[in-house]
Short mmCIF file of C-alpha atoms and ligand atoms in Angstrom, two decimals:
data_model
loop_
_atom_site.label_atom_id
_atom_site.label_comp_id
_atom_site.label_asym_id
_atom_site.label_seq_id
_atom_site.Cartn_x
_atom_site.Cartn_y
_atom_site.Cartn_z
CA UNK V 3 -94.49 254.62 40.64
CA UNK V 4 -91.30 256.24 39.16
CA UNK V 5 -92.36 259.53 39.21
CA UNK V 6 -90.15 261.45 41.95
CA UNK V 7 -93.36 263.35 43.52
CA UNK V 8 -94.39 260.27 45.66
CA UNK V 9 -90.87 259.38 46.59
CA UNK V 10 -90.04 260.45 50.02
CA UNK V 11 -86.86 258.95 51.28
CA UNK V 12 -84.32 256.99 50.06
CA UNK V 13 -86.00 253.61 51.07
CA UNK V 14 -88.89 254.26 48.57
CA UNK V 15 -86.05 254.41 45.78
CA UNK V 16 -86.57 250.68 43.88
CA UNK V 17 -85.48 249.80 40.56
CA UNK V 18 -87.71 247.78 38.22
CA UNK V 19 -86.61 245.16 35.88
CA UNK V 20 -89.70 243.81 33.96
CA UNK V 21 -87.74 243.14 30.50
CA UNK V 22 -85.55 241.03 32.73
CA UNK V 23 -88.29 239.23 33.75
CA UNK V 24 -89.16 238.88 30.33
CA UNK V 25 -86.19 237.75 28.90
CA UNK V 26 -86.31 234.71 31.49
CA UNK V 27 -89.54 233.46 31.02
CA UNK V 28 -88.66 233.33 27.53
CA UNK V 29 -86.09 231.43 28.33
CA UNK V 30 -87.83 228.88 29.76
CA UNK V 31 -90.76 228.57 27.24
CA UNK V 32 -87.83 228.43 24.93
CA UNK V 33 -86.69 225.25 26.28
CA UNK V 34 -89.36 223.25 28.51
CA UNK V 35 -87.73 221.00 30.94
CA UNK V 36 -84.58 222.96 31.39
CA UNK V 37 -84.72 225.13 34.45
CA UNK V 38 -82.39 228.26 34.82
CA UNK V 39 -80.19 229.24 37.65
CA UNK V 40 -79.40 232.54 38.20
CA UNK V 41 -75.75 233.14 39.79
CA UNK V 42 -75.25 236.02 41.64
CA UNK V 43 -73.47 237.05 45.32
CA UNK V 44 -75.30 237.63 48.08
CA UNK V 45 -77.55 240.64 48.74
CA UNK V 46 -77.61 241.87 45.40
CA UNK V 47 -81.40 241.76 44.79
CA UNK V 48 -82.29 238.31 43.68
CA UNK V 49 -85.27 237.59 45.85
CA UNK V 50 -85.98 241.34 45.83
CA UNK V 51 -86.29 240.34 41.82
CA UNK V 52 -88.35 237.42 42.11
CA UNK V 53 -90.85 238.92 44.38
CA UNK V 54 -91.25 242.53 42.61
CA UNK V 55 -90.35 241.38 38.83
CA UNK V 56 -90.53 237.88 37.76
CA UNK V 57 -93.67 236.95 40.13
CA UNK V 58 -95.74 239.81 38.19
CA UNK V 59 -94.36 239.28 34.89
CA UNK V 60 -95.46 235.61 34.79
CA UNK V 61 -98.82 236.50 36.14
CA UNK V 62 -99.61 238.67 33.37
CA UNK V 63 -98.27 236.15 31.24
CA UNK V 64 -100.89 233.50 32.47
CA UNK V 65 -98.19 231.13 34.82
CA UNK V 66 -99.21 230.00 38.20
CA UNK V 67 -95.61 231.75 40.48
CA UNK V 68 -95.01 229.52 43.45
CA UNK V 69 -92.57 230.30 45.32
CA UNK V 70 -90.08 228.13 47.91
CA UNK V 71 -87.15 229.02 50.00
CA UNK V 72 -85.21 225.79 50.60
CA UNK V 73 -82.98 226.85 53.32
CA UNK V 74 -86.11 227.37 55.55
CA UNK V 75 -86.18 223.46 55.30
CA UNK V 76 -82.54 222.65 54.83
CA UNK V 77 -83.38 218.80 56.00
CA UNK V 78 -86.32 218.44 53.66
CA UNK V 79 -86.18 220.49 50.62
CA UNK V 80 -88.95 218.29 48.49
CA UNK V 81 -91.47 218.92 51.62
CA UNK V 82 -90.88 222.96 51.47
CA UNK V 83 -91.87 222.50 47.56
CA UNK V 84 -94.78 220.61 48.37
CA UNK V 85 -96.06 222.68 50.96
CA UNK V 86 -95.34 225.59 48.79
CA UNK V 87 -97.65 223.53 46.24
CA UNK V 88 -100.12 222.42 48.94
CA UNK V 89 -100.60 226.21 49.53
CA UNK V 90 -101.06 227.24 46.26
CA UNK V 91 -103.36 224.61 45.55
CA UNK V 92 -105.43 225.43 48.44
CA UNK V 93 -105.42 229.33 47.14
CA UNK V 94 -106.74 228.09 44.04
CA UNK V 95 -109.98 226.41 45.82
CA UNK V 96 -110.24 228.81 47.98
CA UNK V 97 -109.08 232.42 47.09
CA UNK V 98 -106.96 234.59 49.52
CA UNK V 99 -110.00 237.43 48.82
CA UNK V 100 -113.15 237.49 51.27
CA UNK V 101 -114.69 237.97 48.32
CA UNK V 102 -113.32 234.87 46.45
CA UNK V 103 -113.82 233.13 49.59
CA UNK V 104 -117.60 233.69 50.07
CA UNK V 105 -118.20 233.29 46.18
CA UNK V 106 -116.56 229.67 46.60
CA UNK V 107 -118.28 228.81 50.22
CA UNK V 108 -121.62 229.60 48.56
CA UNK V 109 -121.16 227.47 45.20
CA UNK V 110 -120.28 224.72 47.34
CA UNK V 111 -123.59 225.46 49.67
CA UNK V 112 -125.43 225.60 46.52
CA UNK V 113 -123.84 222.65 44.76
CA UNK V 114 -124.93 220.55 47.87
CA UNK V 115 -122.07 218.16 47.09
CA UNK V 116 -122.37 216.58 50.68
CA UNK V 117 -121.49 217.05 54.49
CA UNK V 118 -117.83 215.57 53.54
CA UNK V 119 -116.98 218.89 51.89
CA UNK V 120 -115.20 220.80 54.04
CA UNK V 121 -115.64 224.80 54.33
CA UNK V 122 -114.68 226.65 51.16
CA UNK V 123 -115.23 223.30 48.96
CA UNK V 124 -111.79 221.66 49.37
CA UNK V 125 -112.38 218.91 46.89
CA UNK V 126 -112.85 214.71 48.15
CA UNK V 127 -109.31 213.75 45.95
CA UNK V 128 -107.54 214.54 48.63
CA UNK V 129 -105.45 211.49 48.80
CA UNK V 130 -102.60 212.79 48.01
CA UNK V 131 -99.42 210.04 48.22
CA UNK V 132 -97.57 210.11 51.21
CA UNK V 133 -93.51 209.74 49.95
CA UNK V 134 -92.31 213.13 49.29
CA UNK V 135 -90.87 212.18 45.70
CA UNK V 136 -94.68 211.05 44.12
CA UNK V 137 -96.35 213.51 46.29
CA UNK V 138 -94.33 216.56 44.15
CA UNK V 139 -95.28 214.79 41.15
CA UNK V 140 -98.85 214.51 41.91
CA UNK V 141 -98.94 218.09 43.27
CA UNK V 142 -97.64 219.54 40.28
CA UNK V 143 -100.22 217.44 38.10
CA UNK V 144 -102.97 218.59 39.93
CA UNK V 145 -102.15 222.21 40.37
CA UNK V 146 -101.15 222.80 36.45
CA UNK V 147 -104.91 220.88 35.98
CA UNK V 148 -106.73 222.52 38.37
CA UNK V 149 -105.59 226.27 38.09
CA UNK V 150 -105.32 225.82 33.71
CA UNK V 151 -101.95 227.56 34.43
CA UNK V 152 -98.58 226.30 33.94
CA UNK V 153 -96.46 226.82 37.24
CA UNK V 154 -93.63 228.55 38.00
CA UNK V 155 -91.93 227.03 40.41
CA UNK V 156 -89.32 229.54 41.79
CA UNK V 157 -87.02 227.59 44.27
CA UNK V 158 -84.74 230.06 46.37
CA UNK V 159 -81.61 228.87 47.96
CA UNK V 160 -81.13 225.77 46.16
CA UNK V 161 -77.57 225.50 47.12
CA UNK V 162 -78.80 224.30 50.31
CA UNK V 163 -79.72 220.96 48.20
CA UNK V 164 -75.58 220.57 47.86
CA UNK V 165 -75.23 220.77 51.87
CA UNK V 166 -76.44 218.02 53.31
CA UNK V 167 -76.66 214.10 52.93
CA UNK V 168 -80.01 213.44 50.88
CA UNK V 169 -79.44 216.37 48.63
CA UNK V 170 -78.97 214.59 45.55
CA UNK V 171 -81.53 212.24 45.63
CA UNK V 172 -83.72 215.89 46.12
CA UNK V 173 -82.14 217.12 42.88
CA UNK V 174 -82.78 213.57 41.09
CA UNK V 175 -85.94 213.79 42.25
CA UNK V 176 -86.34 217.23 41.10
CA UNK V 177 -84.87 216.77 37.54
CA UNK V 178 -87.46 214.08 36.91
CA UNK V 179 -90.48 215.47 37.97
CA UNK V 180 -89.64 218.91 36.36
CA UNK V 181 -88.45 216.73 32.98
CA UNK V 182 -91.67 214.66 33.15
CA UNK V 183 -94.10 218.00 33.30
CA UNK V 184 -92.45 219.97 31.32
CA UNK V 185 -94.99 221.36 29.47
CA UNK V 186 -96.86 222.05 32.65
CA UNK V 187 -93.80 223.71 35.17
CA UNK V 188 -90.88 225.90 34.51
CA UNK V 189 -88.65 226.07 37.17
CA UNK V 190 -86.00 229.37 38.33
CA UNK V 191 -83.50 228.65 40.62
CA UNK V 192 -81.60 231.02 42.38
CA UNK V 193 -78.96 230.53 44.77
CA UNK V 194 -77.37 233.02 47.26
CA UNK V 195 -74.03 231.55 47.15
CA UNK V 196 -72.59 231.87 43.92
CA UNK V 197 -70.02 229.22 44.08
CA UNK V 198 -71.96 226.36 45.41
CA UNK V 199 -74.95 226.85 43.01
CA UNK V 200 -72.21 226.78 40.63
CA UNK V 201 -70.51 223.63 42.40
CA UNK V 202 -73.63 221.72 42.53
CA UNK V 203 -74.50 222.78 38.75
CA UNK V 204 -71.33 221.41 37.68
CA UNK V 205 -70.64 218.33 39.24
CA UNK V 206 -69.87 216.11 36.59
CA UNK V 207 -72.30 212.96 36.89
CA UNK V 208 -74.43 214.94 38.89
CA UNK V 209 -77.83 214.74 38.20
CA UNK V 210 -77.80 218.79 38.21
CA UNK V 211 -75.22 218.65 35.24
CA UNK V 212 -76.32 219.78 32.02
CA UNK V 213 -80.03 220.47 33.36
CA UNK V 214 -79.93 223.69 34.17
CA UNK V 215 -79.32 226.72 32.13
CA UNK V 216 -76.93 228.75 34.10
CA UNK V 217 -77.55 232.71 33.73
CA UNK V 218 -75.38 235.74 35.72
CA UNK V 219 -78.00 237.78 37.16
CA UNK V 220 -77.13 241.29 36.29
CA UNK V 221 -76.16 243.68 39.12
CA UNK V 222 -78.18 247.16 39.31
CA UNK V 223 -76.85 249.47 36.65
CA UNK V 224 -76.52 253.40 37.20
CA UNK V 225 -79.94 254.14 37.14
CA UNK V 226 -79.84 253.40 40.58
CA UNK V 227 -77.21 255.54 41.25
CA UNK V 228 -78.65 258.30 39.66
CA UNK V 229 -82.07 258.07 41.71
CA UNK V 230 -79.93 258.03 44.91
CA UNK V 231 -78.06 261.18 43.57
CA UNK V 232 -81.51 262.74 42.70
CA UNK V 233 -83.24 262.23 46.05
CA UNK V 234 -79.94 263.67 47.30
CA UNK V 235 -80.49 267.02 45.54
CA UNK V 236 -83.69 266.91 46.47
CA UNK V 237 -82.77 266.87 50.30
CA UNK V 238 -79.84 269.29 50.25
CA UNK V 239 -80.92 271.47 47.07
CA UNK V 240 -77.42 273.36 46.91
CA UNK V 241 -75.38 270.10 46.53
CA UNK V 242 -74.85 267.11 44.05
CA UNK V 243 -73.17 263.37 44.23
CA UNK V 244 -70.69 262.30 41.60
CA UNK V 245 -72.23 259.38 39.73
CA UNK V 246 -68.57 258.49 39.44
CA UNK V 247 -68.20 258.38 42.81
CA UNK V 248 -71.11 256.66 43.94
CA UNK V 249 -70.15 253.77 40.55
CA UNK V 250 -66.25 253.55 42.05
CA UNK V 251 -68.65 252.97 45.80
CA UNK V 252 -71.23 250.23 44.41
CA UNK V 253 -68.67 248.46 42.54
CA UNK V 254 -66.16 248.37 46.03
CA UNK V 255 -69.08 247.31 48.35
CA UNK V 256 -70.22 244.41 45.68
CA UNK V 257 -73.06 245.98 44.26
CA UNK V 258 -75.37 245.50 46.93
CA UNK V 259 -77.83 247.93 47.04
CA UNK V 260 -79.65 248.15 50.41
CA UNK V 261 -75.60 248.90 51.40
CA UNK V 262 -75.35 251.43 48.85
CA UNK V 263 -78.45 253.20 50.22
CA UNK V 264 -77.30 252.79 53.40
CA UNK V 265 -73.92 254.63 52.67
CA UNK V 266 -76.09 257.32 51.12
CA UNK V 267 -78.68 257.90 53.80
CA UNK V 268 -75.95 258.19 55.93
CA UNK V 269 -74.01 260.71 53.72
CA UNK V 270 -77.04 262.68 53.48
CA UNK V 271 -77.46 262.51 57.43
CA UNK V 272 -73.99 264.22 57.41
CA UNK V 273 -74.94 265.79 54.38
CA UNK V 274 -71.20 264.97 53.24
CA UNK V 275 -70.77 264.69 49.39
CA UNK V 276 -66.97 263.03 49.31
CA UNK V 277 -67.66 259.19 48.79
CA UNK V 278 -64.19 258.17 50.37
CA UNK V 279 -65.00 260.39 53.61
CA UNK V 280 -68.27 258.78 53.68
CA UNK V 281 -66.99 255.21 53.46
CA UNK V 282 -64.72 256.28 56.14
CA UNK V 283 -67.45 257.23 58.38
CA UNK V 284 -69.27 254.06 57.32
CA UNK V 285 -66.44 251.83 58.39
CA UNK V 286 -65.96 254.21 61.88
CA UNK V 287 -69.42 253.90 62.73
CA UNK V 288 -70.13 252.52 65.98
CA UNK V 289 -72.93 250.43 64.80
CA UNK V 290 -70.69 248.81 61.91
CA UNK V 291 -67.68 248.25 63.93
CA UNK V 292 -69.80 247.06 66.67
CA UNK V 293 -71.18 244.03 64.31
CA UNK V 294 -67.85 243.33 62.73
CA UNK V 295 -66.29 242.99 65.83
CA UNK V 296 -68.48 240.47 67.20
CA UNK V 297 -67.92 238.61 64.45
CA UNK V 298 -64.52 238.80 64.50
CA UNK V 299 -64.48 237.88 68.41
CA UNK V 300 -66.63 234.91 67.76
CA UNK V 301 -63.87 232.68 65.27
CA UNK V 302 -61.14 230.68 66.47
CA UNK V 303 -57.52 231.95 66.01
CA UNK V 304 -56.89 230.23 63.45
CA UNK V 305 -59.89 231.73 61.95
CA UNK V 306 -58.97 235.52 62.72
CA UNK V 307 -55.48 234.57 61.24
CA UNK V 308 -56.41 233.80 57.96
CA UNK V 309 -59.33 236.41 57.77
CA UNK V 310 -56.32 239.15 58.62
CA UNK V 311 -54.09 237.61 55.87
CA UNK V 312 -57.59 237.30 53.59
CA UNK V 313 -57.85 241.36 54.38
CA UNK V 314 -54.40 242.18 53.89
CA UNK V 315 -54.75 240.23 50.37
CA UNK V 316 -52.25 237.68 51.15
CA UNK V 317 -52.28 234.38 50.06
CA UNK V 318 -53.90 232.07 52.43
CA UNK V 319 -52.14 228.69 51.76
CA UNK V 320 -49.09 229.76 50.25
CA UNK V 321 -46.14 227.99 51.68
CA UNK V 322 -44.94 231.49 53.19
CA UNK V 323 -48.06 231.63 55.16
CA UNK V 324 -48.37 228.08 56.31
CA UNK V 325 -45.00 228.69 57.50
CA UNK V 326 -45.95 231.71 59.58
CA UNK V 327 -48.90 230.08 61.08
CA UNK V 328 -47.38 226.64 61.94
CA UNK V 329 -44.93 228.95 64.44
CA UNK V 330 -48.03 230.30 66.32
CA UNK V 331 -48.54 228.18 69.31
CA UNK V 332 -52.33 228.87 69.71
CA UNK V 333 -52.80 228.06 66.03
CA UNK V 334 -50.17 225.51 64.97
CA UNK V 335 -51.70 225.59 61.30
CA UNK V 336 -51.13 223.05 58.71
CA UNK V 337 -52.41 223.54 55.37
CA UNK V 338 -55.50 221.25 55.94
CA UNK V 339 -56.05 223.18 58.86
CA UNK V 340 -56.00 226.20 57.31
CA UNK V 341 -58.19 224.96 54.39
CA UNK V 342 -60.94 223.59 56.92
CA UNK V 343 -60.93 226.94 58.48
CA UNK V 344 -61.46 228.59 54.95
CA UNK V 345 -64.17 226.07 54.46
CA UNK V 346 -65.86 227.01 57.82
CA UNK V 347 -65.84 230.54 56.82
CA UNK V 348 -67.34 230.19 53.72
CA UNK V 349 -70.04 227.66 54.93
CA UNK V 350 -70.63 230.62 57.73
CA UNK V 351 -71.08 233.41 54.87
CA UNK V 352 -68.26 235.22 55.90
CA UNK V 353 -65.75 234.12 53.04
CA UNK V 354 -66.76 234.11 49.38
CA UNK V 355 -64.70 231.80 46.89
CA UNK V 356 -65.59 232.82 43.36
CA UNK V 357 -64.00 230.22 40.34
CA UNK V 358 -61.10 232.15 39.23
CA UNK V 359 -60.92 234.58 42.25
CA UNK V 360 -60.08 232.49 45.05
CA UNK V 361 -61.20 233.44 49.03
CA UNK V 362 -62.26 236.51 49.78
CA UNK V 363 -63.94 238.51 52.51
CA UNK V 364 -67.58 238.63 51.30
CA UNK V 365 -68.42 241.54 52.68
CA UNK V 366 -65.89 243.93 51.48
CA UNK V 367 -66.36 246.52 54.22
CA UNK V 368 -65.94 244.10 56.76
CA UNK V 369 -62.74 243.10 54.67
CA UNK V 370 -61.84 246.88 55.08
CA UNK V 371 -62.61 247.26 58.99
CA UNK V 372 -60.22 244.06 59.60
CA UNK V 373 -57.47 245.55 57.12
CA UNK V 374 -57.30 248.69 59.07
CA UNK V 375 -57.41 247.30 62.30
CA UNK V 376 -55.35 244.24 62.61
CA UNK V 377 -51.79 244.48 60.77
CA UNK V 378 -50.44 241.06 60.00
CA UNK V 379 -47.93 241.35 62.65
CA UNK V 380 -50.66 241.25 65.05
CA UNK V 381 -51.29 237.38 64.15
CA UNK V 382 -47.72 237.05 65.62
CA UNK V 383 -47.78 238.67 68.52
CA UNK V 384 -51.45 238.58 69.43
CA UNK V 385 -52.77 235.79 68.56
N1 LIG R 22 -84.22 246.48 42.58
C1 LIG R 22 -83.76 246.72 43.50
N2 LIG R 22 -84.30 248.38 43.76
C2 LIG R 22 -84.23 248.80 45.10
N3 LIG R 22 -83.43 247.95 45.83
C3 LIG R 22 -83.23 246.69 45.91
C4 LIG R 22 -83.10 246.14 45.11
N4 LIG R 22 -82.62 245.03 44.72
C5 LIG R 22 -82.58 244.60 45.94
N5 LIG R 22 -82.47 245.88 46.60
C6 LIG R 22 -82.40 246.02 47.93
O1 LIG R 22 -80.94 245.41 48.75
C7 LIG R 22 -82.09 244.34 49.40
C8 LIG R 22 -81.37 242.81 49.41
O2 LIG R 22 -81.91 242.18 48.28
P1 LIG R 22 -82.42 240.77 48.41
O3 LIG R 22 -82.32 240.49 49.72
O4 LIG R 22 -82.75 240.37 46.72
O5 LIG R 22 -81.02 240.18 47.68
P2 LIG R 22 -80.72 238.63 47.49
O6 LIG R 22 -79.38 238.49 46.01
O7 LIG R 22 -81.57 237.79 47.74
O8 LIG R 22 -79.89 238.31 49.11
P3 LIG R 22 -79.07 236.61 49.59
O9 LIG R 22 -78.09 236.26 48.79
O10 LIG R 22 -79.09 237.37 50.58
O11 LIG R 22 -80.55 236.11 49.45
C9 LIG R 22 -83.49 244.19 49.60
O12 LIG R 22 -83.98 244.25 50.83
C10 LIG R 22 -83.22 245.48 48.96
O13 LIG R 22 -83.32 246.67 50.33
MG1 LIG R 23 -82.51 236.09 48.37
#
């Protein structure tokens, strides 16, 4: 899969990380009952890894992987988990492939187990508890027993548990169930908001405290950039891309592989090799700036002001900043209002707030665009 002959576009470039997957599975096996939580900013490849590396590695090691995205059912995360477990249970009874399905159905008929059985041989003991907490408990026990495999429960967007009122209780349940079935289920959490995940894990007294092992999910390395450069040269045989330049841009954009591909694709389309020129073109590309501008336009004046301030690396909550923003009639800022605006934009995914760094604009190219388009004095004159 990694040879170049079958690779026709930049989009076909994929970096697989089987060793990383194996090392995570090793961590899990070494500490039964203790989940791992993978820390990483947005769009750096967490889901891609769970799907393309961890799942197959887990299957090879004899686990039954089950994935649930908690964001999809924010209001009822336990039900999201239960649904994933139930689907998996259905797959155990009625394998997905047609051949498996036929086989199972025939076995049922031959066994003549009675008319009460449904097609596919879903067994009669169907009375799972209704209450989501108890149901999860039963589902895990049943799935592990019937599949005869330990379960690898992968929970994506786990930080959404921290965002609603029932979250604490859900975490407590999850913790209790994982502890109880520690021989049967291993869990991996990922979250798209680094600081929310951290907050959730660290909040002292919270049930997650010292429960999960926090690990930093590593960014893609130079190999990814080398593959992009190699493909560029295949398209433009007389040209090469400087790896150091690519490294600089990759770091600048926050190690987001899909965005990096887009930038190199644009470079290829224009035949340019200078990454600084490429970045400028990217920011000036109408398709990008119209999207950024519409995000900006959708914000309230105070939020716009705060965004401009952050883009210019000015401290948003300093005395001077508050004083300036307080004087603007449409804004009339106070420290509390600024803090609320920062928090709203963090929740909306526009800002992040990594520990020790503070609030920053999540998408660095969006930041560059705002910095280039709106000078700080725009705030005083136009808002
Ligand atoms: N190993 C990889 N090789 C090639 N491309 C990758 C790789 N990992 C991620 N990508 C690209 O980056 C995109 C974003 O990855 P992914 O959705 O996994 O990020 P994420 O960290 O889960 O993001 P979010 O925080 O938004 O959930 C993918 O759709 C893919 O195009
Ligand atoms: Mg994801």
